[in-house]
mmCIF file with all atom_site columns, C-alpha atoms in Angstrom:
data_model
loop_
_atom_site.group_PDB
_atom_site.id
_atom_site.type_symbol
_atom_site.label_atom_id
_atom_site.label_alt_id
_atom_site.label_comp_id
_atom_site.label_asym_id
_atom_site.label_entity_id
_atom_site.label_seq_id
_atom_site.pdbx_PDB_ins_code
_atom_site.Cartn_x
_atom_site.Cartn_y
_atom_site.Cartn_z
_atom_site.occupancy
_atom_site.B_iso_or_equiv
_atom_site.pdbx_formal_charge
_atom_site.auth_seq_id
_atom_site.auth_comp_id
_atom_site.auth_asym_id
_atom_site.auth_atom_id
_atom_site.pdbx_PDB_model_num
ATOM 1   C CA . VAL A 1 1   ? 0.000   0.000  0.000   1.00 0.00 ? 1   VAL A CA 1
ATOM 2   C CA . GLU A 1 2   ? 2.842   2.368  0.911   1.00 0.00 ? 2   GLU A CA 1
ATOM 3   C CA . GLU A 1 3   ? 4.578   1.662  -2.412  1.00 0.00 ? 3   GLU A CA 1
ATOM 4   C CA . LEU A 1 4   ? 1.416   2.251  -4.477  1.00 0.00 ? 4   LEU A CA 1
ATOM 5   C CA . ALA A 1 5   ? 0.625   5.426  -2.550  1.00 0.00 ? 5   ALA A CA 1
ATOM 6   C CA . SER A 1 6   ? 4.145   6.687  -3.205  1.00 0.00 ? 6   SER A CA 1
ATOM 7   C CA . ILE A 1 7   ? 3.840   5.988  -6.941  1.00 0.00 ? 7   ILE A CA 1
ATOM 8   C CA . LEU A 1 8   ? 0.504   7.800  -7.076  1.00 0.00 ? 8   LEU A CA 1
ATOM 9   C CA . GLY A 1 9   ? 1.743   10.651 -4.920  1.00 0.00 ? 9   GLY A CA 1
ATOM 10  C CA . VAL A 1 10  ? -0.838  10.315 -2.153  1.00 0.00 ? 10  VAL A CA 1
ATOM 11  C CA . ASP A 1 11  ? -0.662  9.936  1.626   1.00 0.00 ? 11  ASP A CA 1
ATOM 12  C CA . VAL A 1 12  ? -1.773  6.746  3.339   1.00 0.00 ? 12  VAL A CA 1
ATOM 13  C CA . PRO A 1 13  ? -4.355  7.583  6.017   1.00 0.00 ? 13  PRO A CA 1
ATOM 14  C CA . ARG A 1 14  ? -3.469  6.187  9.441   1.00 0.00 ? 14  ARG A CA 1
ATOM 15  C CA . GLU A 1 15  ? -5.701  5.413  12.392  1.00 0.00 ? 15  GLU A CA 1
ATOM 16  C CA . SER A 1 16  ? -4.671  6.431  15.881  1.00 0.00 ? 16  SER A CA 1
ATOM 17  C CA . GLY A 1 17  ? -6.931  6.229  18.898  1.00 0.00 ? 17  GLY A CA 1
ATOM 18  C CA . GLY A 1 18  ? -10.119 6.291  16.851  1.00 0.00 ? 18  GLY A CA 1
ATOM 19  C CA . LYS A 1 19  ? -9.180  9.177  14.572  1.00 0.00 ? 19  LYS A CA 1
ATOM 20  C CA . GLN A 1 20  ? -7.336  9.182  11.270  1.00 0.00 ? 20  GLN A CA 1
ATOM 21  C CA . GLU A 1 21  ? -3.991  10.900 10.889  1.00 0.00 ? 21  GLU A CA 1
ATOM 22  C CA . ASN A 1 22  ? -1.693  11.417 7.943   1.00 0.00 ? 22  ASN A CA 1
ATOM 23  C CA . TYR A 1 23  ? 1.480   10.965 9.973   1.00 0.00 ? 23  TYR A CA 1
ATOM 24  C CA . SER A 1 24  ? 4.555   9.276  8.635   1.00 0.00 ? 24  SER A CA 1
ATOM 25  C CA . PRO A 1 25  ? 7.487   8.036  10.700  1.00 0.00 ? 25  PRO A CA 1
ATOM 26  C CA . GLY A 1 26  ? 9.712   9.934  8.251   1.00 0.00 ? 26  GLY A CA 1
ATOM 27  C CA . ALA A 1 27  ? 7.974   13.264 8.911   1.00 0.00 ? 27  ALA A CA 1
ATOM 28  C CA . PRO A 1 28  ? 10.757  14.731 11.101  1.00 0.00 ? 28  PRO A CA 1
ATOM 29  C CA . LEU A 1 29  ? 13.334  13.889 8.422   1.00 0.00 ? 29  LEU A CA 1
ATOM 30  C CA . LEU A 1 30  ? 11.194  15.338 5.647   1.00 0.00 ? 30  LEU A CA 1
ATOM 31  C CA . ASP A 1 31  ? 10.776  18.504 7.689   1.00 0.00 ? 31  ASP A CA 1
ATOM 32  C CA . LEU A 1 32  ? 14.551  18.854 8.150   1.00 0.00 ? 32  LEU A CA 1
ATOM 33  C CA . LEU A 1 33  ? 15.207  18.150 4.472   1.00 0.00 ? 33  LEU A CA 1
ATOM 34  C CA . GLY A 1 34  ? 12.669  20.822 3.524   1.00 0.00 ? 34  GLY A CA 1
ATOM 35  C CA . GLN A 1 35  ? 14.331  23.311 5.863   1.00 0.00 ? 35  GLN A CA 1
ATOM 36  C CA . ALA A 1 36  ? 17.752  22.488 4.405   1.00 0.00 ? 36  ALA A CA 1
ATOM 37  C CA . ASP A 1 37  ? 16.328  22.992 0.909   1.00 0.00 ? 37  ASP A CA 1
ATOM 38  C CA . THR A 1 38  ? 15.151  26.475 1.879   1.00 0.00 ? 38  THR A CA 1
ATOM 39  C CA . LEU A 1 39  ? 18.564  27.320 3.359   1.00 0.00 ? 39  LEU A CA 1
ATOM 40  C CA . TYR A 1 40  ? 20.408  26.149 0.239   1.00 0.00 ? 40  TYR A CA 1
ATOM 41  C CA . GLN A 1 41  ? 18.130  28.186 -2.043  1.00 0.00 ? 41  GLN A CA 1
ATOM 42  C CA . GLU A 1 42  ? 18.629  31.280 0.113   1.00 0.00 ? 42  GLU A CA 1
ATOM 43  C CA . GLN A 1 43  ? 22.403  30.798 -0.033  1.00 0.00 ? 43  GLN A CA 1
ATOM 44  C CA . LEU A 1 44  ? 22.362  30.647 -3.835  1.00 0.00 ? 44  LEU A CA 1
ATOM 45  C CA . ARG A 1 45  ? 20.923  34.173 -3.972  1.00 0.00 ? 45  ARG A CA 1
ATOM 46  C CA . GLU A 1 46  ? 23.974  35.433 -2.058  1.00 0.00 ? 46  GLU A CA 1
ATOM 47  C CA . ALA A 1 47  ? 26.685  33.375 -3.803  1.00 0.00 ? 47  ALA A CA 1
ATOM 48  C CA . GLN A 1 48  ? 27.773  35.232 -6.936  1.00 0.00 ? 48  GLN A CA 1
ATOM 49  C CA . PRO A 1 49  ? 30.365  32.596 -7.965  1.00 0.00 ? 49  PRO A CA 1
ATOM 50  C CA . ALA A 1 50  ? 27.627  29.935 -7.874  1.00 0.00 ? 50  ALA A CA 1
ATOM 51  C CA . ILE A 1 51  ? 25.246  32.163 -9.861  1.00 0.00 ? 51  ILE A CA 1
ATOM 52  C CA . ASP A 1 52  ? 27.978  32.826 -12.432 1.00 0.00 ? 52  ASP A CA 1
ATOM 53  C CA . TYR A 1 53  ? 28.698  29.097 -12.675 1.00 0.00 ? 53  TYR A CA 1
ATOM 54  C CA . LEU A 1 54  ? 25.042  28.285 -13.357 1.00 0.00 ? 54  LEU A CA 1
ATOM 55  C CA . LYS A 1 55  ? 24.799  31.038 -15.987 1.00 0.00 ? 55  LYS A CA 1
ATOM 56  C CA . GLN A 1 56  ? 27.959  29.714 -17.637 1.00 0.00 ? 56  GLN A CA 1
ATOM 57  C CA . ARG A 1 57  ? 26.295  26.291 -17.793 1.00 0.00 ? 57  ARG A CA 1
ATOM 58  C CA . GLY A 1 58  ? 23.226  27.839 -19.463 1.00 0.00 ? 58  GLY A CA 1
ATOM 59  C CA . LEU A 1 59  ? 20.823  27.806 -16.521 1.00 0.00 ? 59  LEU A CA 1
ATOM 60  C CA . SER A 1 60  ? 18.656  30.886 -16.058 1.00 0.00 ? 60  SER A CA 1
ATOM 61  C CA . GLY A 1 61  ? 17.342  32.182 -12.754 1.00 0.00 ? 61  GLY A CA 1
ATOM 62  C CA . LYS A 1 62  ? 13.914  30.828 -13.721 1.00 0.00 ? 62  LYS A CA 1
ATOM 63  C CA . VAL A 1 63  ? 15.255  27.309 -14.245 1.00 0.00 ? 63  VAL A CA 1
ATOM 64  C CA . ALA A 1 64  ? 17.128  27.500 -10.933 1.00 0.00 ? 64  ALA A CA 1
ATOM 65  C CA . ALA A 1 65  ? 13.927  28.606 -9.198  1.00 0.00 ? 65  ALA A CA 1
ATOM 66  C CA . ASP A 1 66  ? 11.733  26.010 -10.962 1.00 0.00 ? 66  ASP A CA 1
ATOM 67  C CA . TYR A 1 67  ? 14.036  23.179 -9.902  1.00 0.00 ? 67  TYR A CA 1
ATOM 68  C CA . GLY A 1 68  ? 14.846  24.613 -6.478  1.00 0.00 ? 68  GLY A CA 1
ATOM 69  C CA . ILE A 1 69  ? 18.568  24.717 -7.161  1.00 0.00 ? 69  ILE A CA 1
ATOM 70  C CA . GLY A 1 70  ? 20.612  25.979 -4.251  1.00 0.00 ? 70  GLY A CA 1
ATOM 71  C CA . TYR A 1 71  ? 24.124  26.348 -2.945  1.00 0.00 ? 71  TYR A CA 1
ATOM 72  C CA . ALA A 1 72  ? 25.874  24.753 0.034   1.00 0.00 ? 72  ALA A CA 1
ATOM 73  C CA . PRO A 1 73  ? 28.478  27.249 1.219   1.00 0.00 ? 73  PRO A CA 1
ATOM 74  C CA . GLU A 1 74  ? 32.050  26.423 2.144   1.00 0.00 ? 74  GLU A CA 1
ATOM 75  C CA . GLY A 1 75  ? 32.666  25.412 5.699   1.00 0.00 ? 75  GLY A CA 1
ATOM 76  C CA . TRP A 1 76  ? 32.065  22.375 7.815   1.00 0.00 ? 76  TRP A CA 1
ATOM 77  C CA . ASP A 1 77  ? 28.917  23.257 9.727   1.00 0.00 ? 77  ASP A CA 1
ATOM 78  C CA . PHE A 1 78  ? 26.517  25.532 7.826   1.00 0.00 ? 78  PHE A CA 1
ATOM 79  C CA . VAL A 1 79  ? 23.525  23.161 8.052   1.00 0.00 ? 79  VAL A CA 1
ATOM 80  C CA . LEU A 1 80  ? 24.646  21.716 11.359  1.00 0.00 ? 80  LEU A CA 1
ATOM 81  C CA . ARG A 1 81  ? 24.694  25.131 13.077  1.00 0.00 ? 81  ARG A CA 1
ATOM 82  C CA . ARG A 1 82  ? 21.353  26.245 11.673  1.00 0.00 ? 82  ARG A CA 1
ATOM 83  C CA . LEU A 1 83  ? 19.314  23.061 11.963  1.00 0.00 ? 83  LEU A CA 1
ATOM 84  C CA . GLY A 1 84  ? 21.131  20.980 14.590  1.00 0.00 ? 84  GLY A CA 1
ATOM 85  C CA . THR A 1 85  ? 20.163  22.976 17.645  1.00 0.00 ? 85  THR A CA 1
ATOM 86  C CA . THR A 1 86  ? 19.378  19.940 19.853  1.00 0.00 ? 86  THR A CA 1
ATOM 87  C CA . ASP A 1 87  ? 20.820  16.446 20.222  1.00 0.00 ? 87  ASP A CA 1
ATOM 88  C CA . GLU A 1 88  ? 17.660  14.996 18.655  1.00 0.00 ? 88  GLU A CA 1
ATOM 89  C CA . LEU A 1 89  ? 17.889  17.321 15.656  1.00 0.00 ? 89  LEU A CA 1
ATOM 90  C CA . ARG A 1 90  ? 21.588  16.503 15.179  1.00 0.00 ? 90  ARG A CA 1
ATOM 91  C CA . GLU A 1 91  ? 20.731  12.797 15.142  1.00 0.00 ? 91  GLU A CA 1
ATOM 92  C CA . ASN A 1 92  ? 17.934  13.449 12.636  1.00 0.00 ? 92  ASN A CA 1
ATOM 93  C CA . LEU A 1 93  ? 20.372  15.411 10.435  1.00 0.00 ? 93  LEU A CA 1
ATOM 94  C CA . LEU A 1 94  ? 22.663  12.390 10.507  1.00 0.00 ? 94  LEU A CA 1
ATOM 95  C CA . THR A 1 95  ? 19.799  9.995  9.696   1.00 0.00 ? 95  THR A CA 1
ATOM 96  C CA . ALA A 1 96  ? 18.629  12.287 6.859   1.00 0.00 ? 96  ALA A CA 1
ATOM 97  C CA . GLY A 1 97  ? 22.129  12.219 5.345   1.00 0.00 ? 97  GLY A CA 1
ATOM 98  C CA . LEU A 1 98  ? 22.708  15.954 5.706   1.00 0.00 ? 98  LEU A CA 1
ATOM 99  C CA . VAL A 1 99  ? 25.662  15.516 8.040   1.00 0.00 ? 99  VAL A CA 1
ATOM 100 C CA . ILE A 1 100 ? 28.363  12.883 8.473   1.00 0.00 ? 100 ILE A CA 1
ATOM 101 C CA . ARG A 1 101 ? 30.023  11.572 11.645  1.00 0.00 ? 101 ARG A CA 1
ATOM 102 C CA . ASN A 1 102 ? 33.611  10.383 11.262  1.00 0.00 ? 102 ASN A CA 1
ATOM 103 C CA . GLU A 1 103 ? 35.595  7.841  13.290  1.00 0.00 ? 103 GLU A CA 1
ATOM 104 C CA . GLU A 1 104 ? 36.640  10.543 15.777  1.00 0.00 ? 104 GLU A CA 1
ATOM 105 C CA . LYS A 1 105 ? 32.904  11.250 16.377  1.00 0.00 ? 105 LYS A CA 1
ATOM 106 C CA . ARG A 1 106 ? 33.213  14.649 14.691  1.00 0.00 ? 106 ARG A CA 1
ATOM 107 C CA . THR A 1 107 ? 30.005  15.676 12.890  1.00 0.00 ? 107 THR A CA 1
ATOM 108 C CA . TYR A 1 108 ? 30.093  17.921 9.824   1.00 0.00 ? 108 TYR A CA 1
ATOM 109 C CA . ASP A 1 109 ? 28.022  18.879 6.764   1.00 0.00 ? 109 ASP A CA 1
ATOM 110 C CA . ARG A 1 110 ? 27.947  16.386 3.886   1.00 0.00 ? 110 ARG A CA 1
ATOM 111 C CA . PHE A 1 111 ? 27.546  19.094 1.225   1.00 0.00 ? 111 PHE A CA 1
ATOM 112 C CA . ARG A 1 112 ? 30.122  21.904 1.190   1.00 0.00 ? 112 ARG A CA 1
ATOM 113 C CA . ASP A 1 113 ? 30.803  24.447 -1.575  1.00 0.00 ? 113 ASP A CA 1
ATOM 114 C CA . ARG A 1 114 ? 28.508  22.725 -4.067  1.00 0.00 ? 114 ARG A CA 1
ATOM 115 C CA . ILE A 1 115 ? 25.585  23.518 -6.299  1.00 0.00 ? 115 ILE A CA 1
ATOM 116 C CA . ILE A 1 116 ? 22.668  21.687 -4.697  1.00 0.00 ? 116 ILE A CA 1
ATOM 117 C CA . PHE A 1 117 ? 19.835  19.934 -6.518  1.00 0.00 ? 117 PHE A CA 1
ATOM 118 C CA . PRO A 1 118 ? 16.912  18.798 -4.373  1.00 0.00 ? 118 PRO A CA 1
ATOM 119 C CA . ILE A 1 119 ? 15.646  15.302 -5.067  1.00 0.00 ? 119 ILE A CA 1
ATOM 120 C CA . ARG A 1 120 ? 11.859  15.222 -4.712  1.00 0.00 ? 120 ARG A CA 1
ATOM 121 C CA . ASP A 1 121 ? 9.474   12.333 -4.469  1.00 0.00 ? 121 ASP A CA 1
ATOM 122 C CA . ALA A 1 122 ? 6.335   12.129 -6.598  1.00 0.00 ? 122 ALA A CA 1
ATOM 123 C CA . ARG A 1 123 ? 4.505   14.347 -4.081  1.00 0.00 ? 123 ARG A CA 1
ATOM 124 C CA . GLY A 1 124 ? 7.137   17.088 -4.300  1.00 0.00 ? 124 GLY A CA 1
ATOM 125 C CA . ARG A 1 125 ? 8.680   16.494 -0.873  1.00 0.00 ? 125 ARG A CA 1
ATOM 126 C CA . VAL A 1 126 ? 12.449  16.895 -0.690  1.00 0.00 ? 126 VAL A CA 1
ATOM 127 C CA . ILE A 1 127 ? 13.845  13.469 0.186   1.00 0.00 ? 127 ILE A CA 1
ATOM 128 C CA . GLY A 1 128 ? 17.523  13.993 -0.623  1.00 0.00 ? 128 GLY A CA 1
ATOM 129 C CA . PHE A 1 129 ? 20.032  16.110 -2.476  1.00 0.00 ? 129 PHE A CA 1
ATOM 130 C CA . GLY A 1 130 ? 22.607  15.947 -5.218  1.00 0.00 ? 130 GLY A CA 1
ATOM 131 C CA . GLY A 1 131 ? 25.580  18.270 -5.070  1.00 0.00 ? 131 GLY A CA 1
ATOM 132 C CA . ARG A 1 132 ? 28.067  19.233 -7.782  1.00 0.00 ? 132 ARG A CA 1
ATOM 133 C CA . VAL A 1 133 ? 31.404  20.947 -7.319  1.00 0.00 ? 133 VAL A CA 1
ATOM 134 C CA . MET A 1 134 ? 31.837  24.093 -9.388  1.00 0.00 ? 134 MET A CA 1
ATOM 135 C CA . GLY A 1 135 ? 35.538  23.656 -10.116 1.00 0.00 ? 135 GLY A CA 1
ATOM 136 C CA . GLN A 1 136 ? 38.047  20.928 -9.508  1.00 0.00 ? 136 GLN A CA 1
ATOM 137 C CA . GLY A 1 137 ? 37.316  18.515 -6.704  1.00 0.00 ? 137 GLY A CA 1
ATOM 138 C CA . GLU A 1 138 ? 36.286  14.987 -5.946  1.00 0.00 ? 138 GLU A CA 1
ATOM 139 C CA . PRO A 1 139 ? 33.786  13.592 -6.058  1.00 0.00 ? 139 PRO A CA 1
ATOM 140 C CA . LYS A 1 140 ? 32.406  15.792 -8.810  1.00 0.00 ? 140 LYS A CA 1
ATOM 141 C CA . TYR A 1 141 ? 28.867  14.669 -7.938  1.00 0.00 ? 141 TYR A CA 1
ATOM 142 C CA . LEU A 1 142 ? 27.789  13.752 -4.426  1.00 0.00 ? 142 LEU A CA 1
ATOM 143 C CA . ASN A 1 143 ? 24.336  12.394 -3.592  1.00 0.00 ? 143 ASN A CA 1
ATOM 144 C CA . SER A 1 144 ? 22.491  11.821 -0.363  1.00 0.00 ? 144 SER A CA 1
ATOM 145 C CA . PRO A 1 145 ? 22.920  8.312  1.007   1.00 0.00 ? 145 PRO A CA 1
ATOM 146 C CA . GLU A 1 146 ? 20.088  5.824  1.377   1.00 0.00 ? 146 GLU A CA 1
ATOM 147 C CA . THR A 1 147 ? 17.894  6.955  4.275   1.00 0.00 ? 147 THR A CA 1
ATOM 148 C CA . PRO A 1 148 ? 14.507  5.999  5.716   1.00 0.00 ? 148 PRO A CA 1
ATOM 149 C CA . VAL A 1 149 ? 12.901  8.474  3.255   1.00 0.00 ? 149 VAL A CA 1
ATOM 150 C CA . PHE A 1 150 ? 15.276  8.202  0.244   1.00 0.00 ? 150 PHE A CA 1
ATOM 151 C CA . HIS A 1 151 ? 15.730  4.950  -1.639  1.00 0.00 ? 151 HIS A CA 1
ATOM 152 C CA . LYS A 1 152 ? 17.745  5.538  -4.821  1.00 0.00 ? 152 LYS A CA 1
ATOM 153 C CA . GLY A 1 153 ? 16.277  2.583  -6.687  1.00 0.00 ? 153 GLY A CA 1
ATOM 154 C CA . ARG A 1 154 ? 12.707  3.766  -6.091  1.00 0.00 ? 154 ARG A CA 1
ATOM 155 C CA . GLU A 1 155 ? 13.059  7.391  -7.191  1.00 0.00 ? 155 GLU A CA 1
ATOM 156 C CA . LEU A 1 156 ? 13.283  9.092  -10.556 1.00 0.00 ? 156 LEU A CA 1
ATOM 157 C CA . TYR A 1 157 ? 14.938  12.497 -10.464 1.00 0.00 ? 157 TYR A CA 1
ATOM 158 C CA . GLY A 1 158 ? 12.666  15.177 -11.882 1.00 0.00 ? 158 GLY A CA 1
ATOM 159 C CA . ILE A 1 159 ? 9.426   13.163 -11.831 1.00 0.00 ? 159 ILE A CA 1
ATOM 160 C CA . TYR A 1 160 ? 7.687   15.750 -9.668  1.00 0.00 ? 160 TYR A CA 1
ATOM 161 C CA . GLU A 1 161 ? 8.756   18.594 -11.969 1.00 0.00 ? 161 GLU A CA 1
ATOM 162 C CA . ALA A 1 162 ? 7.748   16.588 -15.073 1.00 0.00 ? 162 ALA A CA 1
ATOM 163 C CA . ARG A 1 163 ? 4.304   15.993 -13.582 1.00 0.00 ? 163 ARG A CA 1
ATOM 164 C CA . GLN A 1 164 ? 3.880   19.725 -13.063 1.00 0.00 ? 164 GLN A CA 1
ATOM 165 C CA . VAL A 1 165 ? 3.931   20.050 -16.856 1.00 0.00 ? 165 VAL A CA 1
ATOM 166 C CA . GLU A 1 166 ? 1.966   16.896 -17.686 1.00 0.00 ? 166 GLU A CA 1
ATOM 167 C CA . ARG A 1 167 ? 0.247   14.869 -14.970 1.00 0.00 ? 167 ARG A CA 1
ATOM 168 C CA . ASN A 1 168 ? 0.744   11.496 -16.684 1.00 0.00 ? 168 ASN A CA 1
ATOM 169 C CA . PRO A 1 169 ? 3.597   11.740 -19.188 1.00 0.00 ? 169 PRO A CA 1
ATOM 170 C CA . LYS A 1 170 ? 3.546   9.015  -21.824 1.00 0.00 ? 170 LYS A CA 1
ATOM 171 C CA . GLN A 1 171 ? 7.316   8.684  -21.866 1.00 0.00 ? 171 GLN A CA 1
ATOM 172 C CA . LEU A 1 172 ? 10.221  9.704  -19.635 1.00 0.00 ? 172 LEU A CA 1
ATOM 173 C CA . ILE A 1 173 ? 13.863  9.631  -20.652 1.00 0.00 ? 173 ILE A CA 1
#
């Protein structure tokens, strides 16, 4: 049922104590991912080198806005400082794939100094990100890891945006 609902882009109603709720166990992660998406988009407006890079690649401001393209600034803790204000939120950031914890137990942002592309599910919810370096650097492309809300094999990048143009496209490439 969950899989079919996801394909159709609808919520599965849940019952709790005699009343229905549309709550998902992934809701806290989806909320954090949505907040991170907003932060990245705001940062793009202030990052002239990133804007210049996108223009050089032929992307207009309208395309960037339509696809929610953003920018993860340099530094180790941009998202961590803004969204990881409690221990629970820091753990959720880790679970959502927005931050990494190394062997020394140091936690830091996964995406740094990259153009950010939100990955949306069929309902338009941000479930992960792809990031691309603007110059030299490895890896050139970095994606969110598998998480409770993002399963790479089950998602098709751009499906939400394609469905905004045509609800049931006959063919996708």
